[in-house]
XYZ file of C-alpha atoms in Angstrom:
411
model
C 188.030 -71.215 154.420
C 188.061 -68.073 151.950
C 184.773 -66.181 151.856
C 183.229 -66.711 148.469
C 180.686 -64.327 147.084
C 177.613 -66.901 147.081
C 174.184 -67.700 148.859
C 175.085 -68.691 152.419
C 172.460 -71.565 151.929
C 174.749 -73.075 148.690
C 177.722 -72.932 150.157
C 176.951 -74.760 153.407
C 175.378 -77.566 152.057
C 178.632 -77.795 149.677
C 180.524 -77.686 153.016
C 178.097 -80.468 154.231
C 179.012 -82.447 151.334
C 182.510 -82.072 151.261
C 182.411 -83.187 155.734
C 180.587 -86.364 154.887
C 182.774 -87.699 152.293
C 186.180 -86.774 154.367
C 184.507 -88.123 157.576
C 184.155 -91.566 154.993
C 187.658 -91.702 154.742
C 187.442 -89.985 150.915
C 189.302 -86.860 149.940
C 187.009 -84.560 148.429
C 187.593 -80.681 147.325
C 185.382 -77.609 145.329
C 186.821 -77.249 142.349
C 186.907 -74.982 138.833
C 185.271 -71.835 139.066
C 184.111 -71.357 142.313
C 188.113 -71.580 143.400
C 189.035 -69.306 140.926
C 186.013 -66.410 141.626
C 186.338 -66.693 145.388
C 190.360 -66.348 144.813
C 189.478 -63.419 143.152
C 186.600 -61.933 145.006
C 184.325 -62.606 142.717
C 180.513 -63.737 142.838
C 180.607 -67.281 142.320
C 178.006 -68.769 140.925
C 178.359 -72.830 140.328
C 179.834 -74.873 143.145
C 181.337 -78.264 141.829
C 182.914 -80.803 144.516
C 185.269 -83.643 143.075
C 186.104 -86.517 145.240
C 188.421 -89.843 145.490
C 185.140 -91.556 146.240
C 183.771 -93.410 143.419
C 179.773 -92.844 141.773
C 178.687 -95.387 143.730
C 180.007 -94.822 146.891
C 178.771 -91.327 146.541
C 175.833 -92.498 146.009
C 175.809 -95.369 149.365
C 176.865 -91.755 151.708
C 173.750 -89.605 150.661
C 169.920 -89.276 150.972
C 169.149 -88.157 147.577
C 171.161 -88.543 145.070
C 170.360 -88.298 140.983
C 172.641 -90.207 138.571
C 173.573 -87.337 136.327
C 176.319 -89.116 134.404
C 177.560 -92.525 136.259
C 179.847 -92.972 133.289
C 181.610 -89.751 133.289
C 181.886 -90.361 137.516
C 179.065 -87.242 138.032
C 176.085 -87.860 141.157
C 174.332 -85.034 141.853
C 173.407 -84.730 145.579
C 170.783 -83.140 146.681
C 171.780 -81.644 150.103
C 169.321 -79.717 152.611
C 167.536 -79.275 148.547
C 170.525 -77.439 147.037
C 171.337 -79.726 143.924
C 175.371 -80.367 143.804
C 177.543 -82.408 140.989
C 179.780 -84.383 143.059
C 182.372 -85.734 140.285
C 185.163 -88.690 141.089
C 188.662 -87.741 140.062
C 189.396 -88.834 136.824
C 191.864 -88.730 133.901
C 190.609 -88.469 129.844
C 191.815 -90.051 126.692
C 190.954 -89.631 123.141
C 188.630 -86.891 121.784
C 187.640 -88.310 118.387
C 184.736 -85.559 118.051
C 186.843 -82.584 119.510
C 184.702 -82.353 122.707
C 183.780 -85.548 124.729
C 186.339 -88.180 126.081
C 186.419 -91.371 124.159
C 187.798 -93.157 127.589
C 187.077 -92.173 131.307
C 189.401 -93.562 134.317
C 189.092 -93.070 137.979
C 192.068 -92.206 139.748
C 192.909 -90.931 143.530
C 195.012 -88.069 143.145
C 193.387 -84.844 142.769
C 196.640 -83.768 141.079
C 196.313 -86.146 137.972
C 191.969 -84.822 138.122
C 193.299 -81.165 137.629
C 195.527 -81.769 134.599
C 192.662 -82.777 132.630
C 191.193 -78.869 133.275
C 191.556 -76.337 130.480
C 193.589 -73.180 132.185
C 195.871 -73.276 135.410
C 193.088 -70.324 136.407
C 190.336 -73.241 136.822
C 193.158 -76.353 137.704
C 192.857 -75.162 141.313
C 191.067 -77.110 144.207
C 190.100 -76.001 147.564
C 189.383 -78.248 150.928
C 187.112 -77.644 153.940
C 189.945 -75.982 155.697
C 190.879 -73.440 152.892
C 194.105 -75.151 151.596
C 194.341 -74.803 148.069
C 195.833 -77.332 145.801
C 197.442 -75.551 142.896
C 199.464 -77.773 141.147
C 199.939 -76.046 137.704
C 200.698 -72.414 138.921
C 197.080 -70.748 138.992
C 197.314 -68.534 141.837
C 200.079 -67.011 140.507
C 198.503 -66.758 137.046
C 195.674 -65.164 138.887
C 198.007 -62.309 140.304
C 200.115 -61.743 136.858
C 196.178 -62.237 135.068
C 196.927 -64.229 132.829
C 195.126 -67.064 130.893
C 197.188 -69.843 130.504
C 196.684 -73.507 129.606
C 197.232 -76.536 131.779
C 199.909 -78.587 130.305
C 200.747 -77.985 126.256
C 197.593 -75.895 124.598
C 197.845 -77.513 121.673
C 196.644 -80.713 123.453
C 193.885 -78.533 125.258
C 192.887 -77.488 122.023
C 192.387 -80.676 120.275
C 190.764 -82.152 123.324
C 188.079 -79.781 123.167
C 187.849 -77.163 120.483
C 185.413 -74.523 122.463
C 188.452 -74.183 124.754
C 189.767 -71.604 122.434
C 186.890 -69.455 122.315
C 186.519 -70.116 126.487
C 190.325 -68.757 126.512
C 189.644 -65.718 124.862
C 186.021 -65.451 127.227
C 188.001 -65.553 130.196
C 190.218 -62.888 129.123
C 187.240 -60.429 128.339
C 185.316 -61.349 131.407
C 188.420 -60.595 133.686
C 190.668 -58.411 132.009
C 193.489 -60.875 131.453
C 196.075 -60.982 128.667
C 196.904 -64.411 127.143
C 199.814 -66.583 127.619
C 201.826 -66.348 124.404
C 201.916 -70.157 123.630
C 198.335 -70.402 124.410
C 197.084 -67.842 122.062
C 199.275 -69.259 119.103
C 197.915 -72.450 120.092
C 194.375 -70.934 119.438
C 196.015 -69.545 115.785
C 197.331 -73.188 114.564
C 193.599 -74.733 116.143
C 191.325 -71.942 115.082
C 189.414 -74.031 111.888
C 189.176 -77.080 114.580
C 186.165 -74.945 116.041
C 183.798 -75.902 113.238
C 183.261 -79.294 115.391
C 182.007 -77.231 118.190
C 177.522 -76.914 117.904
C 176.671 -73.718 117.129
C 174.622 -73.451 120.732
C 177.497 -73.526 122.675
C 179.298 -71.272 120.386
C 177.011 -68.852 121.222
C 176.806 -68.948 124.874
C 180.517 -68.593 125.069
C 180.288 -65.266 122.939
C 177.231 -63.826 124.456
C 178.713 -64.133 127.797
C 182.070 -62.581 126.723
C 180.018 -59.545 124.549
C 178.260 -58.852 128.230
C 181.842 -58.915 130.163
C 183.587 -54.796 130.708
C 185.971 -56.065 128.218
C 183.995 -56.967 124.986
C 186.762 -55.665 123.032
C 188.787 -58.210 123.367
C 186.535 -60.710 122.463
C 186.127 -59.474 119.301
C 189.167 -58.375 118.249
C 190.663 -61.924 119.826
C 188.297 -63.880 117.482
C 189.423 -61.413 114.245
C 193.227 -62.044 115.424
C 193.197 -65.496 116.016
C 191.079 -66.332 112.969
C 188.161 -68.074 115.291
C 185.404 -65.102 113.575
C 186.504 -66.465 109.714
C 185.784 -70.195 111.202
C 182.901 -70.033 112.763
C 179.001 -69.432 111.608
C 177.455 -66.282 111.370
C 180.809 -64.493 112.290
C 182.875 -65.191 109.232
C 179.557 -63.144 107.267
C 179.439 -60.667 109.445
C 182.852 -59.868 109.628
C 183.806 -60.494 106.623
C 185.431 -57.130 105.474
C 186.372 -56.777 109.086
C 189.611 -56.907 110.285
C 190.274 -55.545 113.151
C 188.795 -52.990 115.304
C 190.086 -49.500 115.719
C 191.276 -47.799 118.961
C 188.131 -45.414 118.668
C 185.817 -48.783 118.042
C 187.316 -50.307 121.096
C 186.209 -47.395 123.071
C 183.032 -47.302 121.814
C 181.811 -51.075 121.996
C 182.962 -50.639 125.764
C 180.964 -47.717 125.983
C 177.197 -49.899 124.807
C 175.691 -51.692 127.672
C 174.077 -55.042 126.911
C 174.562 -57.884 124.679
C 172.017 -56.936 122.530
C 172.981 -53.297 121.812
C 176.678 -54.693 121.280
C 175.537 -56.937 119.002
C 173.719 -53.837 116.924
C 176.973 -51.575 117.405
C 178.715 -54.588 115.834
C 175.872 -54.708 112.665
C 176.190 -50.973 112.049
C 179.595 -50.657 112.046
C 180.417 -53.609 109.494
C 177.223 -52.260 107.987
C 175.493 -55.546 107.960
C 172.705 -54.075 109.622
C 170.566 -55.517 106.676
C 171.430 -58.760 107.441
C 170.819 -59.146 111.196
C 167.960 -62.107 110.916
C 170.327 -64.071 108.663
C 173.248 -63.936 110.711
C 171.558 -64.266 114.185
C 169.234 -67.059 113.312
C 172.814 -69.233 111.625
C 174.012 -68.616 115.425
C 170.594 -69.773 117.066
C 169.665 -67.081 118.794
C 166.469 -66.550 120.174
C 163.882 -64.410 118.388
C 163.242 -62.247 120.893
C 167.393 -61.548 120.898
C 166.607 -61.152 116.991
C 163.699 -58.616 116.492
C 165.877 -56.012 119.563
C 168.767 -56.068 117.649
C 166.657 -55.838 114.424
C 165.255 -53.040 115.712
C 167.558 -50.985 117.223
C 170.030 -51.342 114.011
C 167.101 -49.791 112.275
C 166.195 -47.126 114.016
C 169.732 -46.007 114.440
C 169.888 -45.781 110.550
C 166.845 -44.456 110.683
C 167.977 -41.679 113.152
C 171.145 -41.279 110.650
C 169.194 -40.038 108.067
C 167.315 -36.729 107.850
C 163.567 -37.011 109.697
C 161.624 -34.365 111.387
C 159.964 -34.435 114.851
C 157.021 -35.835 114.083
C 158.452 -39.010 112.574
C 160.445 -39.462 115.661
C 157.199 -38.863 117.329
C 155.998 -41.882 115.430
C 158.737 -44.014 116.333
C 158.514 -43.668 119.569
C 154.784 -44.210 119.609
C 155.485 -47.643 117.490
C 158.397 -48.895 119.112
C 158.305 -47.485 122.382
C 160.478 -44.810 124.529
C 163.053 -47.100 125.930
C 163.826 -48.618 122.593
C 164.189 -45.604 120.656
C 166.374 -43.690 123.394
C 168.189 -46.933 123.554
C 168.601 -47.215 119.610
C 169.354 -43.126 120.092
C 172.415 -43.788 122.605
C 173.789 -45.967 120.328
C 173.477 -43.543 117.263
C 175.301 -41.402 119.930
C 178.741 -43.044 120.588
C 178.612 -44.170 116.678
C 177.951 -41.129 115.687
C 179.836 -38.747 118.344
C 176.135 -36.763 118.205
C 174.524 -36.545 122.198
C 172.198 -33.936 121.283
C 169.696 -36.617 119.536
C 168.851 -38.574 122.488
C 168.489 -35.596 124.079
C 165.894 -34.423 121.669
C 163.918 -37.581 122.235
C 163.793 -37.214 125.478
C 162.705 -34.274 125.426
C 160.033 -34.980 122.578
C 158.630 -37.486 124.864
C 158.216 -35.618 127.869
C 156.032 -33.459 125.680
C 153.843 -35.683 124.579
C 150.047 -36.140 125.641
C 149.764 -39.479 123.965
C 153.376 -41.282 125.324
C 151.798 -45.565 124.581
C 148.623 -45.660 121.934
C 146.778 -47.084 124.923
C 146.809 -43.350 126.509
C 144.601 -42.519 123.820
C 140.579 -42.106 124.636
C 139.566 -45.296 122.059
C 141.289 -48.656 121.811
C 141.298 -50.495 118.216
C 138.365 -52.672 118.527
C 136.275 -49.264 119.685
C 137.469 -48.718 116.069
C 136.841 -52.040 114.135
C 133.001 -51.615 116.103
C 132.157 -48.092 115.284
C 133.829 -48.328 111.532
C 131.957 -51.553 110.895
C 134.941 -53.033 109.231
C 137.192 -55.776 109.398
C 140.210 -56.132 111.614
C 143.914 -55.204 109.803
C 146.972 -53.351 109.638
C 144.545 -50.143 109.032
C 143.598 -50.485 112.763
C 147.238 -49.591 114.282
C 148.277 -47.150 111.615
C 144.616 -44.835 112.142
C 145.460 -45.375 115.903
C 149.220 -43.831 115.245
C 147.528 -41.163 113.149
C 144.962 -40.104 115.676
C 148.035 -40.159 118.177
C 150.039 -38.102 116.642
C 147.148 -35.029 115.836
C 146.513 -35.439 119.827
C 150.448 -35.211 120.743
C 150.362 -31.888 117.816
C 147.362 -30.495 119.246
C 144.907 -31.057 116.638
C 142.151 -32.724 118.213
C 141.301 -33.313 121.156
C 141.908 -36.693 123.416
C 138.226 -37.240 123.874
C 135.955 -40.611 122.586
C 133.907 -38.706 120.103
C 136.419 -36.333 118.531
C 138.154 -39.165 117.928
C 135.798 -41.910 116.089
C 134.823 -38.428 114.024
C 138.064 -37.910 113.267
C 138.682 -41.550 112.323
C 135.753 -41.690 110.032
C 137.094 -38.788 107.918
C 140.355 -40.084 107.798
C 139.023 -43.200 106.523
C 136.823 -41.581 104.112
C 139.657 -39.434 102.566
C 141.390 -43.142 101.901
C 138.821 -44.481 99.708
């Protein structure tokens, strides 16, 4: 069998699985991803068996089983504790909502399974001897990478409307160019994806932003006509067209998802309307308030500023999100020498986190007799910043005097 790049421990029991269902007298074969990764030297990271056998047979052959979906033909065995979604072959009909099968059948042939699949790339199947079934040309589409779909894409398409965005995932994650046919299928479907939930929307495009090819995801979803379609994109690239050779450079050159997404705010300059967008994609809030805050300390770094407000940024936000914020000002702006600076700046300073300081901000709310607030952080950024210019001292006393007059001169 080929080597796959996955736990030894996962792929064992899978092989377990996949002897006691032949030794039954079933035919039974790891299928989708895992065939097309290990085919590819990838790391492989979800191992799915389909069988002949039917739910309940499955079920009669194993220990543990959990009925995951009986009516869709999926067990889930639970072999030597690795969890594993044994699925009977089985053909579809009629997707009224775009995305589920109105009608299920079991069948035997592993052949008529596969042509249900979206791409030849993931119609492959592989037995416990390392014989690949490959009815629709995948291996070959593998060596020409290409992204191609099983059977006529318009069908594909209508069957399941996320397929589109998957197609032009696959090609990002892998570096593939899309069959012809297939991509003006995704042209003639594109408005079909506003039946797909916004969650999975999301998870398709976050993976594909975090692949070494995010510019084709992006510029796929402007040239198909998926971005005008689909929430939050159609706002944020609305004056958006297209992205330029020097933009596809760049957005290669941002690591993350997050930092993509700001490189992606800034240069449509929506960077104002982050929350909106994000939160009409479900994102999560923590995804939200990073990109929030690098977009606005990179327009905050665009405009003019002297050392000690960067000093103040970094002691509010934190080194690693302004250098961050800083890099990306860098390949926007084609200007190294800020990050640099920062650096720098930060190496310098006495007071790098408020909590390096000698009193903490109830000391303060104690010794000033007042009520907690806003007032507490901003005298703690002040005191911070006369330490890190050499004003005072980083001692208790010096301090809480210090605070008192700076309070004083307030009111």
């Amino acid at each position: 069998m080929l080597q796959a790049v996955m736990p030894s421990h996962i792929l064992e029991a899978g092989k377990q699985v996949l002897y006691v269902l032949e030794k039954a007298g079933y035919t039974a074969y790891f299928v989708g991803g895992y065939v097309r990764d290990t085919l590819l030297g990838r790391p492989v990271h979800d191992l799915d068996i389909a069988t002949s056998a039917r739910p309940d047979e499955v079920v009669a052959l194993f220990a543990r089983t959990i009925p995951t979906g009986l009516a869709h033909g999926t067990v889930t065995v639970l072999q030597d504790g690795v969890p594993l979604e044994v699925t009977t072959f089985r053909t579809e009909a009629g997707y009224a909502d775009h995305r589920r099968p109105d009608e299920v059948r079991f069948v035997s042939d592993i052949a008529e399974d596969l042509a249900r699949r979206d791409f030849t790339i993931n119609a492959m199947a592989l037995d416990l001897r390392g014989d690949v079934v490959d009815p629709f040309g995948g291996r070959q589409d593998l060596h020409d990478r290409i992204v191609r779909a099983v059977g006529k894409a318009d069908e594909r398409f209508a069957e399941d409307a996320l397929r589109m965005l998957r197609c032009l995932r696959f090609a990002s994650q892998l570096g593939f160019s899309i069959d012809p046919y297939t991509y003006e299928a995704i042209r003639r479907h594109a408005q079909d994806i506003h039946y797909v939930a916004v969650e999975r929307i999301s998870s398709e495009w976050n993976k594909a932003l975090d692949g070494p090819y995010p510019e084709r995801i992006v510029t796929g979803i402007l040239h198909t006509g998926l971005a005008s379609a689909m929430p939050g994109f159609c706002q944020l690239f609305e004056d958006k067209y297209d992205l330029t050779d020097k933009e596809q450079k760049q957005i290669c050159a941002v690591n993350g998802v997050v930092p993509r997404w700001a490189y992606l705010f800034l240069i449509c300059n929506r960077e104002t309307e982050v929350e909106r967008i994000l939160r009409a994609l479900r994102c999560e809030k923590k995804v939200i308030r990073a990109c929030q805050q690098i977009t606005n300390i990179a327009r905050k770094l665009h405009n003019s500023h002297t050392a000690g407000e960067r000093m103040r940024w970094i002691l509010e936000h934190g080194f690693e999100a302004l250098y961050e914020a800083a890099s990306l000002y860098a390949i926007i702006y084609e200007n190294e020498t800020t990050a640099k600076e920062i650096e720098r700046l930060y190496e310098s300073m006495r007071i790098k986190v408020l909590q390096d300081l000698a009193v903490n901000g109830a000391e303060l709310q104690t010794e000033m007799n007042r009520k907690g607030g806003p007032w507490i952080r901003d005298l703690l950024l002040t005191l911070a910043l006369e330490v890190n210019e050499e004003r005072i001292e980083n001692e208790r006393q010096a301090l809480l005097l210090r605070a008192r007059m700076i309070l004083n001169e307030d009111t």
